[in-house]
Amino acid sequence: MGRLDGKVALISGAARGQGAAEALLFAREGAKVVIGDLLDDEGSRIEAQIAELGGDATYVHLDVTSAADWDAAVQTALDRYGRLDILVNNAGIGGGGVGLEDTTLEFWDRTLDINAKGVFLGTKAAIPALQESGGGSIVNISSIAGIIGSRLGIPAYQASKGAVRLLTKSTALQHAADNIRCNSVHPGMIVTAMTEDTLADPDQRQGYLDSIPLGRLGTVDDIANGVLFLASDDSSFVTGSEIVIDGGLIAQ
Ligand code: NAD
């Protein structure tokens, strides 16, 4: 028995990194998965990997800043699998590393468009299908940078992830009566393409290792396991809530 047997999930940014780990884990737990991303080759490879495991997944090209792409992705879930139960708003970009006064308007807009507007558009597109299913679970991937400030020079990223945290609570309250739950996940330092450059610098890598109480960096599976809990019925009384998965970093 899988923890997601009979459920259909749509995951944005699932061609690689955390989203791909979630797609693979969800499929292993019995869900049918629609994988959305801009990276068509990588996304198709995850689709094939899931088929090799005996699961069922469909890759769709999805730019999370496009309402039309979101509508098509939700429609794919309905056409292929007949329903939608789970949405994971995972797609996001990092970057920055400069102070507020050196952050360009273009970079600010791009970051807010993908990380915050993308979650709004995904939620808006999925709600009618989740209502039709009699309820469901939305998991929004924020960050520890959506909870605490940082001297690292990532103002646009912080603003975008803070927006995701409270949009999550707003969605949870508005749709509790529809039996649609909505929660946020706040990863700490996770080894993915997004953190590759930072972690390639030995000093920065050691700095993180020294500051994380559990003494190691996070893996994509650390996050996928938390997302699975929120996506599944194991968390049926959890909504408007947040899970920090950071090895204890912001508990200090
Ligand atoms: P990643 O770069 O490997 O994955 C991000 C994915 O999102 C990629 O597949 C990318 O193609 C996709 N994407 C980017 N823009 C998109 C768009 N416009 N439309 C659709 N897809 C798009 O990085 P990751 O670490 O797996 O990131 C996943 C999420 O976790 C992001 O929201 C990120 O902000 C968040 N996060 C990551 C860390 C970390 O340490 N890696 C920490 C906190 C939060």
XYZ file of N, CA and C and ligand atoms in Angstrom:
800
model
N 0.842 -1.207 0.000
C 0.000 0.000 0.000
C 0.874 1.254 0.000
N 0.680 2.099 -0.995
C 1.428 3.350 -1.028
C 0.681 4.432 -0.266
N 1.398 5.407 0.192
C 0.755 6.489 0.965
C -0.029 7.446 0.060
N 0.178 7.322 -1.276
C -0.559 8.199 -2.200
C -1.358 7.380 -3.219
N -1.699 6.160 -2.863
C -2.458 5.316 -3.796
C -3.723 6.025 -4.274
N -3.949 6.000 -5.586
C -5.169 6.569 -6.149
C -5.130 8.070 -6.333
N -4.045 8.702 -5.910
C -3.997 10.171 -6.012
C -3.233 10.623 -7.253
N -3.586 11.832 -7.706
C -2.937 12.437 -8.866
C -2.287 13.749 -8.416
N -1.011 13.882 -8.732
C -0.249 15.056 -8.284
C 0.317 15.834 -9.461
N 0.379 17.151 -9.298
C 1.049 18.027 -10.263
C 2.166 18.745 -9.508
N 3.397 18.620 -10.027
C 4.552 19.222 -9.350
C 5.264 20.148 -10.327
N 5.412 21.423 -9.941
C 6.137 22.356 -10.822
C 7.633 22.283 -10.535
N 8.436 22.546 -11.555
C 9.888 22.523 -11.388
C 10.397 21.136 -11.031
N 9.780 20.112 -11.614
C 10.084 18.735 -11.200
C 11.037 18.016 -12.155
N 11.703 18.757 -13.025
C 12.638 18.105 -13.958
C 13.948 17.744 -13.278
N 14.249 18.404 -12.168
C 15.508 18.112 -11.463
C 15.347 18.536 -9.994
N 16.403 18.317 -9.218
C 16.454 18.818 -7.843
C 15.351 18.259 -6.960
N 14.864 19.098 -6.069
C 13.859 18.665 -5.099
C 12.579 18.188 -5.774
N 12.143 18.918 -6.813
C 10.895 18.553 -7.501
C 10.980 17.169 -8.112
N 12.126 16.834 -8.702
C 12.302 15.500 -9.296
C 12.264 14.433 -8.210
N 12.907 14.712 -7.069
C 12.891 13.742 -5.956
C 11.460 13.521 -5.473
N 10.679 14.601 -5.440
C 9.273 14.478 -5.013
C 8.473 13.667 -6.032
N 8.712 13.908 -7.323
C 7.989 13.161 -8.362
C 8.277 11.664 -8.233
N 9.548 11.320 -8.041
C 9.932 9.902 -7.922
C 9.336 9.276 -6.656
N 9.408 9.999 -5.550
C 8.870 9.468 -4.289
C 7.349 9.314 -4.365
N 6.688 10.320 -4.910
C 5.219 10.256 -5.035
C 4.829 9.041 -5.884
N 5.555 8.835 -7.000
C 5.225 7.711 -7.887
C 5.439 6.390 -7.148
N 6.529 6.307 -6.384
C 6.779 5.083 -5.601
C 5.674 4.855 -4.581
N 5.067 5.931 -4.105
C 3.985 5.818 -3.109
C 2.617 5.693 -3.760
N 2.598 5.479 -5.077
C 1.342 5.130 -5.745
C 0.628 6.246 -6.481
N 1.188 7.464 -6.462
C 0.513 8.568 -7.159
C 0.830 8.544 -8.655
N -0.067 9.069 -9.427
C 0.209 9.386 -10.826
C 0.650 10.850 -10.831
N 1.707 11.142 -11.580
C 2.342 12.448 -11.419
C 2.456 13.205 -12.739
N 2.015 14.456 -12.732
C 2.284 15.353 -13.856
C 3.473 16.223 -13.449
N 4.513 16.169 -14.279
C 5.774 16.867 -14.021
C 5.795 18.110 -14.912
N 5.896 19.290 -14.322
C 5.957 20.513 -15.136
C 7.284 21.210 -14.963
N 7.855 21.670 -16.053
C 9.134 22.404 -15.961
C 9.414 23.076 -17.293
N 10.472 23.887 -17.294
C 10.959 24.482 -18.546
C 11.976 23.567 -19.218
N 12.570 22.667 -18.440
C 13.669 21.816 -18.922
C 13.083 20.534 -19.509
N 12.774 20.594 -20.829
C 12.027 19.488 -21.444
C 12.797 18.164 -21.448
N 14.100 18.203 -21.730
C 14.867 16.947 -21.789
C 14.942 16.289 -20.417
N 15.293 17.093 -19.417
C 15.403 16.550 -18.057
C 14.042 16.053 -17.566
N 12.989 16.808 -17.863
C 11.637 16.411 -17.431
C 11.212 15.101 -18.067
N 11.521 14.948 -19.353
C 11.158 13.702 -20.030
C 11.946 12.532 -19.455
N 13.181 12.809 -19.012
C 13.978 11.729 -18.398
C 13.361 11.279 -17.072
N 12.834 12.213 -16.296
C 12.181 11.832 -15.025
C 10.909 11.029 -15.322
N 10.180 11.464 -16.354
C 8.981 10.710 -16.772
C 9.372 9.260 -17.102
N 10.461 9.087 -17.871
C 10.909 7.742 -18.274
C 11.379 6.935 -17.061
N 12.085 7.611 -16.141
C 12.582 6.932 -14.935
C 11.418 6.379 -14.107
N 10.354 7.162 -14.019
C 9.178 6.720 -13.253
C 8.512 5.529 -13.952
N 8.469 5.575 -15.290
C 7.882 4.446 -16.035
C 8.711 3.189 -15.803
N 10.046 3.340 -15.762
C 10.924 2.177 -15.512
C 10.678 1.567 -14.141
N 10.281 2.410 -13.194
C 9.986 1.919 -11.834
C 8.592 1.297 -11.753
N 7.869 1.336 -12.874
C 6.510 0.770 -12.881
C 5.451 1.792 -12.517
N 5.850 3.075 -12.462
C 4.900 4.135 -12.133
C 4.331 4.791 -13.376
N 3.585 5.868 -13.169
C 2.927 6.547 -14.287
C 3.108 8.061 -14.114
N 3.810 8.674 -15.055
C 4.025 10.119 -14.996
C 3.930 10.709 -16.399
N 3.602 11.993 -16.448
C 3.528 12.698 -17.727
C 4.267 14.016 -17.587
N 5.209 14.259 -18.495
C 5.902 15.549 -18.474
C 5.144 16.558 -19.322
N 4.981 17.789 -18.808
C 4.422 18.876 -19.613
C 5.339 20.096 -19.509
N 5.453 20.832 -20.615
C 6.215 22.078 -20.571
C 5.377 23.104 -19.799
N 5.929 23.617 -18.709
C 5.186 24.554 -17.852
C 6.098 25.690 -17.429
N 5.759 26.890 -17.884
C 6.405 28.089 -17.343
C 5.452 28.619 -16.278
N 5.875 28.601 -15.028
C 4.948 28.939 -13.937
C 4.470 30.387 -13.964
N 5.099 31.224 -14.794
C 4.629 32.606 -14.896
C 3.510 32.749 -15.928
N 3.138 31.645 -16.575
C 2.109 31.687 -17.620
C 0.807 31.032 -17.152
N -0.252 31.812 -17.071
C -1.562 31.263 -16.662
C -2.023 30.198 -17.657
N -1.749 30.423 -18.952
C -2.175 29.448 -19.977
C -1.446 28.119 -19.796
N -0.144 28.182 -19.470
C 0.615 26.936 -19.231
C 0.047 26.188 -18.027
N -0.317 26.907 -16.989
C -0.890 26.267 -15.801
C -2.221 25.583 -16.146
N -3.064 26.296 -16.898
C -4.359 25.695 -17.271
C -4.133 24.404 -18.048
N -3.141 24.425 -18.956
C -2.858 23.232 -19.764
C -2.313 22.098 -18.895
N -1.498 22.438 -17.903
C -0.928 21.395 -17.026
C -2.031 20.725 -16.202
N -2.943 21.540 -15.661
C -4.062 20.981 -14.886
C -4.942 20.123 -15.804
N -5.180 20.626 -17.018
C -6.003 19.883 -17.979
C -5.358 18.539 -18.334
N -4.028 18.523 -18.401
C -3.317 17.264 -18.671
C -3.603 16.244 -17.562
N -3.566 16.702 -16.309
C -3.877 15.800 -15.189
C -5.295 15.249 -15.341
N -6.235 16.122 -15.701
C -7.633 15.695 -15.816
C -7.820 14.751 -17.008
N -7.201 15.091 -18.144
C -7.352 14.261 -19.351
C -6.693 12.894 -19.184
N -5.471 12.887 -18.626
C -4.707 11.636 -18.526
C -5.156 10.770 -17.360
N -5.463 11.418 -16.243
C -5.676 10.645 -15.007
C -7.042 10.869 -14.365
N -7.830 11.793 -14.933
C -9.218 11.938 -14.492
C -9.467 12.787 -13.268
N -8.425 13.276 -12.615
C -8.626 14.068 -11.404
C -7.327 14.765 -11.002
N -7.405 15.613 -9.989
C -6.205 16.206 -9.383
C -6.421 16.258 -7.870
N -5.434 15.771 -7.112
C -5.532 15.744 -5.652
C -4.451 16.564 -4.958
N -3.307 16.711 -5.634
C -2.142 17.322 -4.977
C -1.462 18.300 -5.944
N -1.151 19.479 -5.437
C -0.329 20.429 -6.199
C 0.896 20.755 -5.358
N 2.086 20.608 -5.923
C 3.300 21.066 -5.251
C 3.870 22.228 -6.064
N 3.813 23.414 -5.482
C 4.397 24.601 -6.104
C 5.863 24.665 -5.697
N 6.694 23.995 -6.503
C 8.113 23.850 -6.150
C 9.046 24.715 -6.994
N 8.643 25.033 -8.234
C 9.555 25.750 -9.135
C 10.033 27.041 -8.491
N 11.303 27.355 -8.692
C 11.820 28.599 -8.137
C 13.212 28.876 -8.643
N 13.623 30.123 -8.491
C 14.991 30.497 -8.828
C 15.630 31.163 -7.618
N 16.949 31.034 -7.542
C 17.701 31.684 -6.465
C 18.441 32.885 -7.023
N 19.658 33.026 -6.610
C 20.485 34.107 -7.147
C 20.409 35.361 -6.311
N 21.067 36.375 -6.775
C 21.141 37.621 -6.014
C 22.579 37.798 -5.553
N 22.742 37.794 -4.250
C 24.091 37.946 -3.722
C 24.586 39.380 -3.759
N 23.642 40.319 -3.972
C 23.987 41.747 -3.929
C 22.980 42.461 -3.030
N 23.392 43.590 -2.509
C 22.519 44.335 -1.617
C 21.308 44.904 -2.341
N 20.366 45.411 -1.552
C 19.118 45.928 -2.120
C 19.354 47.023 -3.159
N 20.284 47.939 -2.857
C 20.488 49.058 -3.786
C 21.149 48.626 -5.087
N 21.736 47.423 -5.102
C 22.338 46.903 -6.340
C 21.456 45.854 -7.011
N 20.287 45.616 -6.447
C 19.348 44.679 -7.063
C 18.611 45.416 -8.172
N 18.669 44.887 -9.393
C 18.002 45.585 -10.503
C 16.493 45.326 -10.459
N 15.760 46.247 -11.032
C 14.305 46.089 -11.119
C 13.974 44.814 -11.911
N 14.771 44.562 -12.937
C 14.557 43.381 -13.787
C 14.698 42.085 -12.971
N 15.745 42.036 -12.133
C 15.967 40.827 -11.325
C 14.869 40.685 -10.277
N 14.470 41.814 -9.670
C 13.385 41.793 -8.681
C 12.115 41.220 -9.319
N 11.750 41.770 -10.490
C 10.512 41.339 -11.159
C 10.563 39.862 -11.540
N 11.705 39.427 -12.048
C 11.850 38.027 -12.482
C 11.706 37.076 -11.279
N 12.344 37.445 -10.181
C 12.304 36.598 -8.985
C 10.886 36.531 -8.413
N 10.253 37.692 -8.307
C 8.882 37.717 -7.775
C 7.917 37.014 -8.731
N 8.162 37.162 -10.044
C 7.288 36.517 -11.039
C 7.316 34.995 -10.890
N 8.522 34.448 -10.843
C 8.636 32.981 -10.799
C 8.282 32.455 -9.404
N 8.887 33.033 -8.374
C 8.755 32.443 -7.032
C 7.431 32.753 -6.347
N 6.852 33.908 -6.614
C 5.606 34.276 -5.916
C 4.400 34.224 -6.856
N 4.473 34.948 -7.981
C 3.333 34.918 -8.914
C 3.086 33.498 -9.422
N 4.166 32.738 -9.595
C 4.028 31.350 -10.061
C 3.181 30.516 -9.108
N 3.335 30.758 -7.809
C 2.554 30.006 -6.817
C 1.084 30.451 -6.857
N 0.879 31.749 -7.009
C -0.488 32.286 -7.135
C -1.192 31.665 -8.349
N -0.507 31.690 -9.495
C -1.141 31.190 -10.725
C -1.402 29.680 -10.635
N -0.455 28.947 -10.060
C -0.632 27.497 -9.929
C -1.807 27.169 -9.031
N -1.900 27.887 -7.928
C -2.984 27.657 -6.975
C -4.325 27.982 -7.632
N -4.370 29.104 -8.327
C -5.607 29.545 -8.979
C -6.070 28.522 -10.020
N -5.126 27.987 -10.769
C -5.480 27.017 -11.814
C -5.932 25.689 -11.217
N -5.339 25.314 -10.079
C -5.611 23.972 -9.524
C -6.873 23.913 -8.669
N -7.261 25.034 -8.053
C -8.372 25.018 -7.086
C -9.657 24.370 -7.653
N -10.113 24.756 -8.845
C -11.363 24.129 -9.330
C -11.253 22.605 -9.464
N -10.105 22.125 -9.915
C -9.923 20.671 -10.066
C -9.866 19.992 -8.704
N -9.241 20.641 -7.717
C -9.185 20.070 -6.367
C -10.581 20.060 -5.747
N -11.327 21.116 -5.978
C -12.720 21.164 -5.485
C -13.525 20.013 -6.089
N -13.329 19.804 -7.377
C -14.038 18.730 -8.096
C -13.710 17.362 -7.503
N -12.464 17.214 -6.971
C -12.029 15.946 -6.358
C -12.540 15.807 -4.923
N -13.212 16.829 -4.416
C -13.712 16.769 -3.036
C -12.677 17.205 -2.014
N -11.611 17.820 -2.492
C -10.573 18.308 -1.585
C -9.201 17.941 -2.113
N -8.170 18.304 -1.357
C -6.822 17.984 -1.802
C -5.789 18.683 -0.941
N -4.540 18.608 -1.395
C -3.441 19.199 -0.632
C -2.544 20.022 -1.555
N -2.285 21.255 -1.142
C -1.333 22.109 -1.861
C -0.121 22.294 -0.959
N 1.053 22.015 -1.508
C 2.295 22.202 -0.751
C 3.128 23.248 -1.472
N 3.408 24.344 -0.784
C 4.184 25.437 -1.379
C 5.611 25.421 -0.834
N 6.585 25.432 -1.744
C 7.973 25.409 -1.299
C 8.467 26.847 -1.126
N 8.601 27.234 0.142
C 9.173 28.535 0.473
C 10.653 28.306 0.765
N 11.136 28.756 1.896
C 12.556 28.643 2.252
C 12.696 29.129 3.686
N 13.820 28.814 4.330
C 14.078 29.476 5.618
C 14.208 30.985 5.367
N 14.563 31.356 4.129
C 14.649 32.775 3.770
C 13.275 33.427 3.675
N 12.213 32.639 3.810
C 10.861 33.186 3.883
C 10.426 33.417 5.324
N 11.313 33.075 6.272
C 10.973 33.214 7.693
C 11.920 34.186 8.400
N 13.198 34.059 8.115
C 14.177 34.948 8.775
C 14.958 35.739 7.734
N 15.504 36.866 8.155
C 16.320 37.689 7.278
C 17.726 37.131 7.130
N 18.486 37.743 6.241
C 19.832 37.248 5.973
C 20.697 38.402 5.508
N 21.985 38.335 5.856
C 22.912 39.391 5.406
C 23.519 39.057 4.054
N 23.030 37.987 3.412
C 23.670 37.499 2.189
C 23.375 38.334 0.952
N 22.455 39.272 1.021
C 22.138 40.076 -0.165
C 21.206 39.353 -1.105
N 20.098 38.872 -0.557
C 19.100 38.198 -1.392
C 17.714 38.815 -1.157
N 17.589 40.153 -1.274
C 16.317 40.800 -0.916
C 15.135 40.330 -1.762
N 15.340 40.138 -3.066
C 14.215 39.717 -3.911
C 13.783 38.297 -3.544
N 14.757 37.435 -3.313
C 14.453 36.042 -2.935
C 13.694 36.025 -1.605
N 14.171 36.832 -0.640
C 13.504 36.872 0.673
C 12.060 37.331 0.545
N 11.855 38.400 -0.234
C 10.497 38.931 -0.408
C 9.609 37.891 -1.081
N 10.156 37.195 -2.073
C 9.342 36.214 -2.804
C 8.960 35.041 -1.903
N 9.902 34.580 -1.092
C 9.626 33.407 -0.255
C 8.760 33.777 0.958
N 8.890 35.026 1.425
C 7.983 35.502 2.475
C 6.553 35.569 1.951
N 6.413 35.989 0.693
C 5.085 36.049 0.074
C 4.476 34.648 -0.008
N 5.280 33.672 -0.346
C 4.778 32.289 -0.450
C 4.271 31.809 0.908
N 5.000 32.162 1.967
C 4.606 31.705 3.309
C 3.194 32.200 3.666
N 2.913 33.485 3.408
C 1.602 34.003 3.809
C 0.508 33.728 2.793
N 0.873 33.602 1.513
C -0.129 33.174 0.530
C -0.633 31.766 0.901
N 0.277 30.967 1.442
C -0.085 29.613 1.893
C -1.181 29.674 2.959
N -1.003 30.553 3.937
C -1.988 30.637 5.030
C -3.311 31.197 4.518
N -3.226 32.160 3.605
C -4.433 32.732 3.011
C -5.209 31.657 2.245
N -4.504 30.857 1.459
C -5.154 29.781 0.698
C -5.774 28.756 1.648
N -5.029 28.419 2.703
C -5.521 27.422 3.664
C -6.841 27.871 4.279
N -6.908 29.145 4.661
C -8.122 29.625 5.335
C -9.281 29.763 4.354
N -8.965 30.245 3.151
C -10.052 30.417 2.171
C -10.660 29.106 1.730
N -9.843 28.039 1.710
C -10.325 26.792 1.121
C -10.452 25.635 2.099
N -10.386 25.943 3.402
C -10.580 24.884 4.402
C -11.960 24.251 4.231
N -12.952 25.090 3.934
C -14.318 24.574 3.791
C -14.459 23.650 2.580
N -13.513 23.753 1.644
C -13.513 22.852 0.474
C -12.708 21.582 0.740
N -12.209 21.441 1.979
C -11.340 20.308 2.324
C -10.032 20.351 1.523
N -9.630 21.565 1.145
C -8.328 21.723 0.487
C -7.360 22.266 1.538
N -6.318 21.488 1.809
C -5.306 21.929 2.773
C -4.160 22.617 2.026
N -3.497 23.535 2.704
C -2.370 24.226 2.066
C -1.316 24.531 3.127
N -0.109 24.055 2.895
C 0.981 24.219 3.852
C 2.266 24.607 3.121
N 3.210 25.172 3.875
C 4.490 25.534 3.249
C 5.634 24.724 3.842
N 6.643 24.509 3.000
C 7.865 23.820 3.412
C 9.010 24.819 3.296
N 9.885 24.822 4.292
C 10.970 25.806 4.360
C 12.319 25.095 4.437
N 12.878 24.780 3.257
C 14.176 24.102 3.265
C 15.297 25.037 3.715
N 16.316 24.428 4.328
C 17.547 25.154 4.636
C 18.508 24.986 3.479
N 19.760 24.642 3.765
C 20.779 24.511 2.703
C 20.736 23.092 2.140
N 20.203 22.978 0.927
C 20.006 21.675 0.297
C 20.925 21.564 -0.923
N 21.526 20.423 -1.107
C 22.455 20.236 -2.233
C 21.657 20.026 -3.526
N 21.613 21.068 -4.367
C 20.967 20.991 -5.688
C 21.727 21.938 -6.624
N 21.270 22.017 -7.871
C 21.897 22.926 -8.835
C 21.850 24.369 -8.319
N 20.786 24.682 -7.554
C 20.613 26.061 -7.073
C 21.735 26.493 -6.129
N 22.287 25.539 -5.376
C 23.292 25.883 -4.366
C 24.701 25.447 -4.786
N 24.808 24.950 -6.027
C 26.078 24.387 -6.520
C 27.247 25.377 -6.376
N 27.029 26.613 -6.850
C 28.121 27.590 -6.841
C 28.544 27.933 -5.414
N 27.555 28.176 -4.558
C 27.857 28.510 -3.162
C 28.649 27.394 -2.506
N 28.204 26.157 -2.727
C 28.822 25.028 -2.028
C 30.160 24.619 -2.648
N 30.419 25.126 -3.864
C 31.714 24.828 -4.502
C 32.841 25.628 -3.843
N 32.472 26.693 -3.139
C 33.457 27.515 -2.431
C 33.714 26.857 -1.057
N 34.912 26.333 -0.844
C 35.197 25.568 0.385
C 34.889 26.344 1.667
N 35.167 27.657 1.665
C 34.914 28.435 2.881
C 33.424 28.534 3.181
N 32.660 28.800 2.115
C 31.209 28.917 2.316
C 30.624 27.564 2.742
N 31.099 26.501 2.113
C 30.602 25.167 2.444
C 30.864 24.865 3.929
N 32.104 25.148 4.352
C 32.460 24.876 5.743
C 31.648 25.766 6.689
N 31.415 27.025 6.260
C 30.614 27.947 7.071
C 29.221 27.376 7.318
N 28.607 26.827 6.277
C 27.286 26.218 6.455
C 27.366 25.002 7.369
N 28.361 24.147 7.125
C 28.470 22.935 7.945
C 28.633 23.295 9.423
N 29.396 24.354 9.669
C 29.617 24.773 11.058
C 28.350 25.337 11.690
N 27.480 25.941 10.866
C 26.304 26.603 11.447
C 25.072 25.698 11.517
N 25.126 24.528 10.911
C 23.954 23.636 10.928
C 24.096 22.649 12.093
N 23.205 22.731 13.095
C 23.353 21.892 14.284
C 23.502 20.396 13.981
N 22.795 19.890 12.974
C 22.935 18.458 12.668
C 24.228 18.146 11.913
N 24.992 19.184 11.555
C 26.335 18.979 11.032
C 26.433 18.449 9.618
N 25.365 18.601 8.849
C 25.440 18.195 7.435
C 24.508 19.053 6.601
N 24.735 19.010 5.292
C 23.850 19.712 4.357
C 22.618 18.844 4.116
N 21.549 19.472 3.626
C 20.320 18.723 3.360
C 20.356 18.054 1.996
N 19.586 16.975 1.864
C 19.455 16.285 0.574
C 18.052 16.508 0.024
N 17.909 16.240 -1.261
C 16.580 16.395 -1.868
C 15.576 15.428 -1.225
N 16.067 14.290 -0.752
C 15.153 13.334 -0.106
C 14.678 13.837 1.261
N 15.534 14.594 1.953
C 15.090 15.189 3.228
C 13.845 16.043 2.989
N 13.856 16.791 1.895
C 12.716 17.666 1.594
C 11.536 16.847 1.062
N 11.817 15.917 0.166
C 10.730 15.125 -0.437
C 9.930 14.390 0.636
N 10.615 13.909 1.673
C 9.891 13.190 2.738
C 8.913 14.103 3.478
N 9.317 15.360 3.688
C 8.415 16.317 4.335
C 7.246 16.678 3.440
N 7.529 16.834 2.159
C 6.473 17.179 1.197
C 5.482 16.012 1.089
N 6.002 14.791 1.107
C 5.121 13.611 1.057
C 4.156 13.609 2.249
N 4.674 13.906 3.424
C 3.807 13.946 4.614
C 2.659 14.940 4.401
N 2.995 16.138 3.920
C 1.958 17.168 3.739
C 1.008 16.827 2.587
N 1.515 16.129 1.581
C 0.676 15.771 0.432
C -0.282 14.632 0.781
N 0.126 13.774 1.688
C -0.648 12.560 1.978
C -1.704 12.806 3.055
N -2.566 11.809 3.244
C -3.605 11.917 4.268
C -3.033 11.785 5.687
N -1.736 11.446 5.811
C -1.106 11.407 7.144
C -1.201 12.778 7.815
N -1.309 13.830 7.013
C -1.353 15.199 7.564
C -2.758 15.791 7.463
N -3.780 14.930 7.562
C -5.141 15.391 7.247
C -5.666 16.510 8.172
N -5.013 16.725 9.340
C -5.461 17.822 10.231
C -4.465 18.986 10.207
N -3.574 18.991 9.216
C -2.545 20.029 9.128
C -2.877 20.965 7.979
N -3.171 22.214 8.285
C -3.352 23.201 7.213
C -2.959 24.591 7.702
N -2.471 25.420 6.774
C -2.014 26.771 7.137
C -0.735 26.726 7.949
N -0.064 25.591 7.883
C 1.094 25.364 8.741
C 2.387 25.388 7.937
N 3.510 25.226 8.625
C 4.797 25.299 7.943
C 5.767 24.305 8.549
N 6.530 23.658 7.703
C 7.543 22.709 8.174
C 8.916 23.228 7.761
N 9.760 23.447 8.750
C 11.137 23.869 8.497
C 11.997 22.610 8.438
N 12.749 22.446 7.330
C 13.616 21.258 7.177
C 15.016 21.786 6.899
N 15.775 22.021 7.969
C 17.050 22.752 7.817
C 18.152 22.269 8.747
N 17.978 21.091 9.345
C 19.010 20.573 10.235
C 19.178 21.399 11.507
N 18.178 22.217 11.812
C 18.210 23.007 13.044
C 18.766 24.415 12.880
N 19.080 24.791 11.635
C 19.767 26.069 11.369
C 19.062 27.280 11.981
N 17.745 27.420 11.760
C 17.097 28.649 12.250
C 16.454 28.471 13.630
N 16.707 27.312 14.260
C 16.204 27.150 15.631
C 17.103 27.873 16.630
N 18.283 28.295 16.149
C 19.288 28.867 17.065
C 18.984 30.318 17.397
P 16.750 23.549 -8.863
O 17.301 24.740 -9.533
O 17.442 22.244 -9.037
O 15.214 23.311 -9.265
C 14.345 24.351 -9.597
C 13.492 23.893 -10.758
O 12.541 24.914 -11.070
C 14.327 23.621 -12.036
O 13.986 22.380 -12.601
C 13.931 24.794 -12.929
O 14.018 24.496 -14.318
C 12.508 25.059 -12.469
N 12.049 26.384 -12.881
C 12.693 27.567 -12.769
N 11.958 28.553 -13.317
C 10.822 27.981 -13.772
C 9.665 28.472 -14.434
N 9.531 29.772 -14.767
N 8.684 27.583 -14.740
C 8.810 26.281 -14.428
N 9.869 25.754 -13.821
C 10.879 26.603 -13.488
O 16.685 23.943 -7.311
P 15.946 23.252 -6.051
O 16.847 23.439 -4.898
O 15.456 21.886 -6.368
O 14.717 24.252 -5.845
C 13.383 23.827 -5.613
C 12.682 24.831 -4.717
O 13.289 24.815 -3.416
C 12.765 26.282 -5.195
O 11.511 26.915 -5.001
C 13.813 26.888 -4.268
O 13.660 28.286 -4.134
C 13.535 26.140 -2.990
N 14.625 26.141 -2.017
C 15.841 25.589 -2.317
C 16.840 25.574 -1.359
C 18.194 24.939 -1.606
O 19.061 25.048 -0.721
N 18.427 24.270 -2.695
C 16.613 26.156 -0.097
C 15.371 26.717 0.160
C 14.375 26.705 -0.789
